[in-house]
Tab-separated table of C-alpha atoms and ligand atoms in Angstrom:
chain	number	residue	atom	x	y	z
A	23	MET	CA	-77.049	-57.449	8.567
A	24	TRP	CA	-79.474	-59.312	10.920
A	25	ARG	CA	-77.499	-58.007	13.860
A	26	GLU	CA	-77.482	-54.415	12.694
A	27	LEU	CA	-81.187	-54.544	12.379
A	28	LEU	CA	-81.944	-56.536	15.688
A	29	HIS	CA	-82.075	-53.514	18.199
A	30	ILE	CA	-84.095	-51.035	16.025
A	31	GLY	CA	-87.515	-50.110	17.406
A	32	ARG	CA	-87.438	-53.264	19.821
A	33	HIS	CA	-89.535	-52.593	22.865
A	34	PRO	CA	-87.408	-53.444	26.129
A	35	ASP	CA	-90.217	-55.071	27.901
A	36	SER	CA	-92.231	-56.873	25.197
A	37	ARG	CA	-89.014	-57.693	23.157
A	38	GLY	CA	-91.401	-56.996	20.182
A	39	TYR	CA	-90.724	-54.504	17.326
A	40	ARG	CA	-92.529	-51.348	16.909
A	41	ARG	CA	-91.331	-49.966	13.502
A	42	TYR	CA	-94.327	-47.828	12.268
A	43	ALA	CA	-94.172	-45.888	9.126
A	44	TRP	CA	-92.389	-42.710	9.216
A	45	THR	CA	-91.293	-42.759	12.812
A	46	GLY	CA	-87.914	-42.690	14.156
A	47	ALA	CA	-87.486	-46.591	14.169
A	48	ASP	CA	-88.525	-46.656	10.575
A	49	ALA	CA	-86.001	-43.765	9.700
A	50	GLU	CA	-83.462	-46.077	11.195
A	51	CYS	CA	-84.474	-49.038	9.411
A	52	ARG	CA	-84.442	-46.845	6.135
A	53	ALA	CA	-81.050	-45.513	6.967
A	54	TRP	CA	-79.824	-49.149	7.244
A	55	PHE	CA	-81.320	-49.978	3.811
A	56	ARG	CA	-79.542	-47.250	2.127
A	57	ALA	CA	-76.128	-47.955	3.781
A	58	GLN	CA	-76.555	-51.624	2.528
A	59	ALA	CA	-77.259	-50.256	-0.988
A	60	GLU	CA	-74.467	-47.873	-1.211
A	61	SER	CA	-72.018	-50.221	0.322
A	62	ARG	CA	-72.570	-52.570	-2.533
A	63	GLY	CA	-72.339	-49.853	-4.847
A	64	LEU	CA	-75.859	-50.208	-5.897
A	65	THR	CA	-77.958	-47.171	-7.530
A	66	TYR	CA	-80.123	-45.855	-4.423
A	67	GLU	CA	-83.340	-44.097	-4.976
A	68	VAL	CA	-86.573	-43.116	-3.157
A	69	ASP	CA	-89.579	-43.206	-5.433
A	70	ARG	CA	-92.395	-40.424	-5.103
A	71	ASN	CA	-94.300	-42.587	-2.482
A	72	GLY	CA	-91.354	-43.267	-0.066
A	73	ASN	CA	-90.423	-46.770	-1.394
A	74	GLN	CA	-86.639	-47.287	-1.358
A	75	TRP	CA	-84.834	-49.021	-4.166
A	76	ALA	CA	-81.381	-50.433	-4.767
A	77	TRP	CA	-80.326	-51.102	-8.403
A	78	LEU	CA	-77.684	-53.362	-9.986
A	79	GLY	CA	-77.787	-52.293	-13.622
A	80	ASP	CA	-79.717	-49.633	-15.510
A	81	PRO	CA	-83.233	-49.082	-13.960
A	82	SER	CA	-84.387	-47.665	-17.377
A	83	ALA	CA	-83.369	-50.663	-19.166
A	84	GLY	CA	-86.654	-52.533	-18.497
A	85	ASP	CA	-87.530	-56.175	-17.774
A	86	ALA	CA	-85.929	-55.957	-14.513
A	87	VAL	CA	-86.070	-58.533	-11.929
A	88	VAL	CA	-86.959	-57.025	-8.451
A	89	THR	CA	-86.964	-58.690	-5.064
A	90	GLY	CA	-87.296	-57.234	-1.600
A	91	SER	CA	-90.008	-56.808	1.134
A	92	HIS	CA	-90.576	-54.317	4.039
A	93	LEU	CA	-89.210	-53.092	7.235
A	94	ASP	CA	-92.042	-51.730	9.155
A	95	SER	CA	-93.849	-53.795	11.855
A	96	VAL	CA	-97.264	-54.717	13.501
A	97	PRO	CA	-97.258	-53.390	17.280
A	98	ASP	CA	-94.848	-55.736	19.022
A	99	GLY	CA	-94.047	-57.787	15.730
A	100	GLY	CA	-91.434	-60.135	15.296
A	101	ALA	CA	-88.116	-59.893	13.610
A	102	PHE	CA	-88.762	-61.743	10.574
A	103	ASP	CA	-91.840	-60.390	8.913
A	104	GLY	CA	-90.489	-58.189	6.370
A	105	PRO	CA	-86.911	-57.865	7.226
A	106	LEU	CA	-86.116	-61.514	6.389
A	107	GLY	CA	-87.163	-60.702	2.874
A	108	VAL	CA	-85.011	-57.583	2.639
A	109	VAL	CA	-81.909	-59.019	4.307
A	110	SER	CA	-82.379	-62.078	2.048
A	111	SER	CA	-82.340	-59.862	-0.922
A	112	PHE	CA	-79.184	-58.341	-0.236
A	113	ALA	CA	-77.587	-61.533	0.856
A	114	ALA	CA	-78.982	-63.411	-2.452
A	115	LEU	CA	-77.091	-60.442	-4.424
A	116	ASP	CA	-74.033	-61.122	-2.531
A	117	GLU	CA	-74.301	-64.709	-3.368
A	118	LEU	CA	-74.675	-63.949	-7.103
A	119	ARG	CA	-71.599	-61.739	-7.083
A	120	ALA	CA	-69.870	-64.533	-5.270
A	121	ARG	CA	-70.971	-66.953	-8.237
A	122	ARG	CA	-69.547	-64.379	-10.597
A	123	VAL	CA	-72.944	-64.327	-12.222
A	124	THR	CA	-73.467	-61.299	-14.641
A	125	PRO	CA	-77.128	-60.630	-15.094
A	126	ALA	CA	-78.454	-59.853	-18.243
A	127	LYS	CA	-81.311	-57.873	-16.832
A	128	PRO	CA	-81.306	-54.990	-14.259
A	129	LEU	CA	-81.716	-56.450	-10.607
A	130	ALA	CA	-83.262	-54.121	-7.985
A	131	ILE	CA	-84.171	-54.653	-4.236
A	132	VAL	CA	-86.982	-52.855	-2.893
A	133	ASN	CA	-88.069	-51.682	0.871
A	134	PHE	CA	-92.075	-50.960	0.447
A	135	GLY	CA	-93.293	-48.277	2.938
A	136	ASP	CA	-95.855	-48.913	5.639
A	137	GLU	CA	-96.589	-52.698	4.661
A	138	GLU	CA	-98.414	-53.513	7.867
A	139	GLY	CA	-100.725	-50.367	8.221
A	140	ALA	CA	-100.101	-50.502	11.898
A	141	ARG	CA	-100.079	-46.511	12.131
A	142	PHE	CA	-102.656	-45.407	9.534
A	143	GLY	CA	-104.964	-48.690	9.415
A	144	LEU	CA	-104.205	-49.374	5.815
A	145	ALA	CA	-101.683	-52.117	4.760
A	146	CYS	CA	-99.618	-51.972	1.883
A	147	VAL	CA	-99.750	-48.178	1.456
A	148	GLY	CA	-96.511	-47.848	-0.397
A	149	SER	CA	-97.302	-50.400	-3.159
A	150	ARG	CA	-101.084	-49.501	-3.255
A	151	LEU	CA	-100.115	-45.940	-4.053
A	152	ALA	CA	-97.659	-47.022	-6.569
A	153	SER	CA	-100.064	-49.217	-8.360
A	154	GLY	CA	-102.803	-46.711	-8.195
A	155	GLN	CA	-104.960	-48.920	-5.852
A	156	LEU	CA	-105.043	-46.085	-3.159
A	157	SER	CA	-106.324	-42.650	-4.634
A	158	LEU	CA	-104.687	-39.520	-3.190
A	159	PRO	CA	-107.881	-38.264	-1.696
A	160	GLN	CA	-108.137	-41.524	0.354
A	161	ALA	CA	-104.362	-41.224	1.142
A	162	HIS	CA	-104.848	-37.692	2.437
A	163	LEU	CA	-107.621	-38.863	4.775
A	164	LEU	CA	-105.332	-41.645	6.438
A	165	THR	CA	-104.743	-40.618	9.986
A	166	ASP	CA	-102.931	-42.177	13.083
A	167	GLY	CA	-104.060	-42.419	16.604
A	168	ASP	CA	-102.653	-39.065	17.498
A	169	GLY	CA	-104.506	-37.348	14.615
A	170	VAL	CA	-101.540	-36.965	12.393
A	171	THR	CA	-102.246	-37.492	8.657
A	172	LEU	CA	-100.161	-39.522	6.458
A	173	PRO	CA	-98.923	-36.555	4.237
A	174	ARG	CA	-97.947	-34.646	7.536
A	175	ALA	CA	-96.252	-37.661	8.927
A	176	MET	CA	-94.268	-38.186	5.517
A	177	GLU	CA	-93.355	-34.499	5.455
A	178	ALA	CA	-92.055	-34.565	9.241
A	179	ALA	CA	-89.913	-37.584	8.161
A	180	GLY	CA	-88.378	-35.504	5.234
A	181	TYR	CA	-90.401	-36.641	2.366
A	182	ASP	CA	-92.363	-34.690	-0.240
A	183	PRO	CA	-96.173	-35.403	0.305
A	184	ASP	CA	-97.109	-33.392	-2.694
A	185	ALA	CA	-95.100	-36.048	-4.915
A	186	LEU	CA	-97.564	-39.033	-3.606
A	187	GLY	CA	-99.346	-40.999	-6.462
A	188	PRO	CA	-99.241	-43.583	-8.903
A	189	ASP	CA	-96.022	-44.684	-10.345
A	190	PRO	CA	-96.689	-46.644	-13.614
A	191	GLU	CA	-93.419	-45.738	-15.297
A	192	ARG	CA	-91.390	-47.340	-12.428
A	193	LEU	CA	-93.766	-50.336	-12.124
A	194	ALA	CA	-93.348	-50.595	-15.901
A	195	ARG	CA	-89.534	-51.285	-15.522
A	196	ILE	CA	-90.304	-54.364	-13.638
A	197	GLY	CA	-90.331	-57.751	-15.468
A	198	ALA	CA	-90.726	-59.823	-12.403
A	199	PHE	CA	-91.177	-59.280	-8.609
A	200	VAL	CA	-90.167	-62.013	-6.204
A	201	GLU	CA	-90.992	-61.498	-2.460
A	202	LEU	CA	-89.283	-63.784	0.161
A	203	HIS	CA	-91.246	-63.900	3.414
A	204	VAL	CA	-91.118	-66.002	6.627
A	205	GLU	CA	-94.145	-68.390	6.346
A	206	GLN	CA	-96.901	-67.130	8.642
A	207	GLY	CA	-98.159	-70.720	9.260
A	208	ARG	CA	-96.830	-74.202	9.634
A	209	ALA	CA	-97.246	-75.839	6.275
A	210	LEU	CA	-93.667	-76.080	5.567
A	211	ASP	CA	-92.857	-77.480	8.906
A	212	LEU	CA	-95.516	-80.189	8.564
A	213	SER	CA	-94.265	-80.933	5.077
A	214	GLY	CA	-90.483	-81.155	6.147
A	215	ASP	CA	-89.484	-78.453	3.600
A	216	ARG	CA	-87.251	-75.298	4.221
A	217	VAL	CA	-88.687	-73.163	1.426
A	218	GLY	CA	-92.100	-73.037	-0.350
A	219	ILE	CA	-93.682	-71.186	-3.164
A	220	ALA	CA	-96.936	-69.119	-3.147
A	221	SER	CA	-99.858	-70.002	-4.955
A	222	ALA	CA	-102.362	-67.543	-3.773
A	223	ILE	CA	-103.307	-64.968	-1.127
A	224	TRP	CA	-106.934	-65.239	0.445
A	225	PRO	CA	-109.348	-62.029	0.100
A	226	HIS	CA	-109.253	-59.904	3.113
A	227	GLY	CA	-110.129	-56.741	4.714
A	228	ARG	CA	-110.624	-54.641	7.761
A	229	TRP	CA	-114.001	-53.258	9.036
A	230	ARG	CA	-114.439	-50.844	11.784
A	231	PHE	CA	-117.597	-51.295	14.081
A	232	ASP	CA	-118.456	-48.121	16.152
A	233	PHE	CA	-120.937	-49.163	18.993
A	234	ARG	CA	-122.194	-45.774	20.532
A	235	GLY	CA	-124.263	-45.804	23.887
A	236	GLU	CA	-124.510	-43.692	26.695
A	237	ALA	CA	-121.852	-42.791	29.205
A	238	ASN	CA	-122.684	-42.958	32.872
A	239	HIS	CA	-121.799	-43.696	36.387
A	240	ALA	CA	-120.341	-47.265	36.905
A	241	GLY	CA	-121.702	-47.380	40.443
A	242	THR	CA	-125.090	-45.665	40.289
A	243	THR	CA	-126.667	-46.712	37.150
A	244	ARG	CA	-128.998	-49.564	37.442
A	245	LEU	CA	-128.365	-52.447	34.871
A	246	VAL	CA	-131.607	-52.016	33.294
A	247	ASP	CA	-131.008	-48.171	32.630
A	248	ARG	CA	-127.724	-48.702	30.840
A	249	HIS	CA	-126.923	-48.397	27.242
A	250	ASP	CA	-123.664	-50.027	27.296
A	251	PRO	CA	-121.788	-50.589	23.995
A	252	MET	CA	-119.264	-52.872	25.579
A	253	LEU	CA	-121.971	-55.586	25.805
A	254	SER	CA	-122.678	-55.431	22.168
A	255	TYR	CA	-119.212	-55.311	21.248
A	256	ALA	CA	-118.485	-58.369	23.253
A	257	GLU	CA	-121.415	-60.387	21.877
A	258	THR	CA	-120.051	-59.255	18.389
A	259	VAL	CA	-116.620	-60.738	18.923
A	260	LEU	CA	-118.178	-64.062	19.856
A	261	ALA	CA	-120.367	-63.929	16.884
A	262	ALA	CA	-117.038	-63.258	14.895
A	263	ARG	CA	-115.651	-66.414	16.293
A	264	ARG	CA	-118.773	-68.523	15.556
A	265	GLU	CA	-119.431	-67.181	11.975
A	266	ALA	CA	-115.492	-67.959	11.066
A	267	GLU	CA	-115.791	-71.300	12.677
A	268	LEU	CA	-118.842	-72.136	10.650
A	269	ALA	CA	-117.299	-71.097	7.452
A	270	GLY	CA	-113.664	-72.277	7.735
A	271	ALA	CA	-112.428	-68.836	7.671
A	272	VAL	CA	-110.794	-66.496	10.295
A	273	ALA	CA	-112.033	-63.379	11.897
A	274	THR	CA	-110.260	-61.276	14.460
A	275	PHE	CA	-110.952	-58.210	16.702
A	276	GLY	CA	-107.429	-57.406	17.604
A	277	LYS	CA	-107.654	-53.786	18.218
A	278	ILE	CA	-110.228	-51.608	20.318
A	279	SER	CA	-110.559	-48.203	21.503
A	280	VAL	CA	-113.053	-47.275	24.223
A	281	GLU	CA	-114.365	-43.836	25.037
A	282	PRO	CA	-114.063	-42.099	27.814
A	283	ASN	CA	-111.916	-45.218	29.043
A	284	GLY	CA	-112.583	-44.921	32.560
A	285	VAL	CA	-112.561	-47.850	35.167
A	286	ASN	CA	-115.625	-46.361	36.731
A	287	ALA	CA	-117.595	-45.118	33.689
A	288	ILE	CA	-119.835	-46.870	31.199
A	289	PRO	CA	-118.522	-46.389	27.778
A	290	SER	CA	-120.048	-43.990	25.279
A	291	LEU	CA	-118.304	-45.401	22.434
A	292	VAL	CA	-116.554	-48.678	21.750
A	293	ARG	CA	-114.682	-48.925	18.525
A	294	GLY	CA	-113.629	-52.450	17.616
A	295	TRP	CA	-111.565	-53.304	14.093
A	296	LEU	CA	-112.395	-56.682	12.543
A	297	ASP	CA	-109.879	-58.247	10.211
A	298	SER	CA	-111.457	-61.219	8.450
A	299	ARG	CA	-109.965	-63.561	5.645
A	300	ALA	CA	-111.368	-66.444	3.822
A	301	GLU	CA	-110.323	-68.768	0.975
A	302	ASP	CA	-112.870	-67.297	-1.471
A	303	GLN	CA	-114.869	-64.009	-1.892
A	304	ALA	CA	-118.220	-65.392	-1.336
A	305	THR	CA	-117.135	-67.107	1.941
A	306	LEU	CA	-115.632	-63.740	3.173
A	307	ASP	CA	-118.908	-61.817	2.237
A	308	THR	CA	-120.977	-64.447	4.375
A	309	VAL	CA	-118.656	-64.271	7.348
A	310	VAL	CA	-118.575	-60.638	7.522
A	311	GLY	CA	-122.392	-60.406	6.875
A	312	GLY	CA	-123.195	-62.774	9.380
A	313	ILE	CA	-121.077	-60.801	12.027
A	314	GLU	CA	-122.476	-57.421	11.015
A	315	LYS	CA	-126.253	-58.845	11.140
A	316	ALA	CA	-125.452	-60.316	14.883
A	317	ALA	CA	-123.886	-56.984	15.735
A	318	ARG	CA	-127.139	-55.155	14.612
A	319	GLU	CA	-129.102	-57.214	16.681
A	320	TYR	CA	-127.154	-56.897	19.746
A	321	ALA	CA	-126.924	-53.188	19.363
A	322	ASP	CA	-130.542	-52.925	18.908
A	323	ALA	CA	-131.208	-55.033	22.124
A	324	HIS	CA	-129.237	-52.842	24.325
A	325	GLY	CA	-130.410	-49.375	22.532
A	326	ILE	CA	-126.953	-49.074	20.928
A	327	ALA	CA	-126.259	-47.105	17.655
A	328	LEU	CA	-124.042	-48.982	15.282
A	329	ASP	CA	-121.895	-47.885	12.182
A	330	VAL	CA	-119.833	-50.434	10.234
A	331	VAL	CA	-117.315	-49.020	7.838
A	332	ARG	CA	-115.006	-50.965	5.491
A	333	GLU	CA	-111.780	-49.250	6.014
A	334	SER	CA	-109.517	-51.672	3.496
A	335	PHE	CA	-110.257	-54.920	1.196
A	336	THR	CA	-108.023	-56.870	-0.941
A	337	PRO	CA	-109.437	-59.300	-3.339
A	338	VAL	CA	-108.176	-62.965	-3.728
A	339	VAL	CA	-104.679	-62.844	-5.266
A	340	GLU	CA	-103.687	-65.545	-7.666
A	341	PHE	CA	-99.995	-65.280	-8.138
A	342	ASP	CA	-98.696	-65.419	-11.729
A	343	HIS	CA	-98.985	-69.079	-12.847
A	344	ALA	CA	-96.092	-68.890	-15.482
A	345	LEU	CA	-93.715	-67.160	-12.988
A	346	ARG	CA	-94.568	-69.693	-10.179
A	347	ASP	CA	-93.961	-72.576	-12.398
A	348	GLU	CA	-90.796	-70.959	-13.436
A	349	LEU	CA	-89.633	-70.891	-9.976
A	350	ALA	CA	-90.541	-74.343	-9.177
A	351	ARG	CA	-88.486	-75.470	-12.205
A	352	ILE	CA	-85.639	-73.246	-10.938
A	353	LEU	CA	-85.671	-74.728	-7.714
A	354	GLY	CA	-86.642	-78.135	-8.692
A	355	GLU	CA	-83.546	-78.343	-10.944
A	356	ASP	CA	-81.102	-77.088	-8.182
A	357	LYS	CA	-82.213	-79.311	-5.613
A	358	ASP	CA	-81.805	-82.114	-7.970
A	359	LYS	CA	-78.217	-81.587	-8.280
A	360	ASP	CA	-77.398	-82.885	-4.976
A	361	LYS	CA	-79.850	-85.734	-5.225
A	362	ASP	CA	-79.500	-89.257	-6.291
A	363	LYS	CA	-80.770	-89.385	-9.978
A	364	ASP	CA	-82.853	-92.201	-9.496
A	365	LYS	CA	-85.072	-90.184	-6.897
A	366	ASP	CA	-88.458	-88.729	-7.897
A	367	THR	CA	-87.508	-85.559	-9.977
A	368	ASP	CA	-91.057	-83.966	-9.743
A	369	LEU	CA	-91.547	-80.768	-7.890
A	370	LYS	CA	-89.558	-80.568	-4.748
A	371	VAL	CA	-90.803	-77.224	-3.421
A	372	PRO	CA	-94.200	-77.146	-2.189
A	373	VAL	CA	-96.618	-74.616	-3.382
A	374	LEU	CA	-98.922	-73.072	-0.764
A	375	GLY	CA	-101.517	-70.560	-0.258
A	376	THR	CA	-101.573	-67.966	2.658
A	377	GLY	CA	-104.033	-65.828	4.649
A	378	ALA	CA	-101.402	-63.036	5.095
A	379	GLY	CA	-101.371	-59.905	2.944
A	380	HIS	CA	-98.202	-58.788	1.174
A	381	ASP	CA	-97.014	-55.857	-1.024
A	382	ALA	CA	-96.379	-58.918	-3.767
A	383	GLY	CA	-100.358	-59.457	-3.750
A	384	ILE	CA	-100.927	-55.644	-4.281
A	385	LEU	CA	-98.483	-55.622	-7.121
A	386	SER	CA	-99.636	-58.900	-8.745
A	387	GLY	CA	-102.361	-56.918	-10.734
A	388	THR	CA	-99.575	-54.813	-12.372
A	389	VAL	CA	-96.592	-56.957	-12.779
A	390	PRO	CA	-95.758	-60.680	-12.805
A	391	THR	CA	-95.274	-61.574	-9.207
A	392	ALA	CA	-94.302	-64.504	-7.116
A	393	MET	CA	-93.237	-65.276	-3.535
A	394	LEU	CA	-91.008	-67.600	-1.560
A	395	PHE	CA	-91.635	-68.661	1.983
A	396	VAL	CA	-89.143	-69.774	4.714
A	397	ARG	CA	-90.272	-72.272	7.147
A	398	ASN	CA	-91.357	-71.120	10.381
A	399	PRO	CA	-91.240	-74.098	12.910
A	400	THR	CA	-94.116	-72.725	15.264
A	401	GLY	CA	-96.008	-70.713	12.745
A	402	VAL	CA	-96.334	-67.957	14.949
A	403	SER	CA	-96.127	-64.543	13.399
A	404	HIS	CA	-97.009	-60.886	14.116
A	405	SER	CA	-95.526	-61.544	17.727
A	406	PRO	CA	-92.299	-61.397	19.061
A	407	ALA	CA	-92.176	-65.356	19.198
A	408	GLU	CA	-92.067	-65.284	15.233
A	409	PHE	CA	-88.958	-67.389	14.334
A	410	ALA	CA	-87.059	-69.049	11.404
A	411	ALA	CA	-83.965	-71.191	11.990
A	412	GLU	CA	-80.662	-69.694	10.647
A	413	ASP	CA	-80.274	-72.959	8.108
A	414	ASP	CA	-83.540	-72.367	6.854
A	415	CYS	CA	-82.905	-68.587	6.484
A	416	VAL	CA	-79.823	-69.594	4.505
A	417	ALA	CA	-81.761	-72.135	2.401
A	418	GLY	CA	-84.009	-69.246	1.534
A	419	VAL	CA	-81.148	-66.902	0.399
A	420	LEU	CA	-79.814	-69.632	-1.664
A	421	ALA	CA	-83.229	-70.307	-3.195
A	422	LEU	CA	-83.707	-66.418	-3.899
A	423	ALA	CA	-80.214	-66.404	-5.462
A	424	ASP	CA	-81.198	-69.403	-7.625
A	425	VAL	CA	-84.426	-67.625	-8.808
A	426	LEU	CA	-82.619	-64.306	-9.375
A	427	GLU	CA	-79.884	-65.949	-11.275
A	428	GLY	CA	-82.543	-67.969	-13.291
A	429	LEU	CA	-84.832	-65.145	-14.115
A	430	ALA	CA	-82.035	-62.336	-14.790
A	431	CYS	CA	-79.585	-64.342	-16.592
A	432	ALA	CA	-82.241	-66.022	-18.859
B	14	GLV	C1	-99.911	-58.500	6.954
B	14	GLV	O1	-99.016	-59.114	7.340
B	14	GLV	C2	-101.167	-58.988	6.867
B	14	GLV	O2	-101.551	-60.009	6.597
B	14	GLV	O3	-102.173	-58.281	7.824
B	15	MN	MN1	-97.044	-58.896	8.534
B	16	MN	MN1	-94.813	-58.901	5.715
């Protein structure tokens, strides 16, 4: 499975993945998902929001155990963020079949559409639409860098944009959703564990800062006569770093667009996107408030107009405690089988929080949700250098199989 996916959407120079929602690379990934489902005799369906599902058992029976993740990527993303969860889901199902396990509940694998938000700026569009956290008017306004709206992009990819909307009946079929994901930090590497369980996701959001100044000649305009929005933007980037450091949070300007974007022209507009995350809401508010205040001061000093727009926001997610404890029990038990009985039998699988967003976080308000993390030895993610060792990926598959067996056979 891994080999089949490896070439899709990979840029020959950067070696990173550019699998943006509703593009050709995305379609290839989706065709792969469908082929995996059908080759296993699973019931394949696409929901009204373009999310793909592969069912073992009767989807309408209810109390289903669902696993899966996403196949799209950030610009020049790694191979693991998303695909590891989907590949592991199919592999875990194969493992259950090899164990001759007969689940008492329906099982499903899902590929959520547009998790990264690389194309339209909003993350987790598929799960937000399904759970009613993205309204139709908002969805219709989502536009990519070429001016193509989300509905038109989906239509061009062969989907019906008129069908978009909340999908409560489908989500009501789910008794538990478990997403496996490569860890995007080094907690497991430092603790020496292959697999961990998620506790919480930090609150996070994206803000667009538009600095508008005055285009002019780079050679003939005296420094004192300039209204250069790049200066205010640059000072704001430094303020973001400072505010995040002070608060123990993170703040990143990772995307920028400049008009007219000429080497010999002072810009008229610098648009920068801030991504900021913190352990709790109050800290995040302090950080973003501090950055915006500093940006306004710098803008005023240079005669620049500033607009700040919050483009998306995801509050703190506490994963379902009962499900989390159930996963810990299942995985703790299984690990003990191979251990000396006189060893400590307390929890063997660490429970960790994360600053990364996931469809599991979006769904957590609607269905009981949990996550498994697989060790990432460098912690690098959203980069071609993202990595997990094969042994650890196999440990993740076996852990997921144990969890599915424990939940679906209970
Ligand atoms: C998604 O991976 C995010 O946390 O931005
Ligand atoms: Mn990601
Ligand atoms: Mn992901």
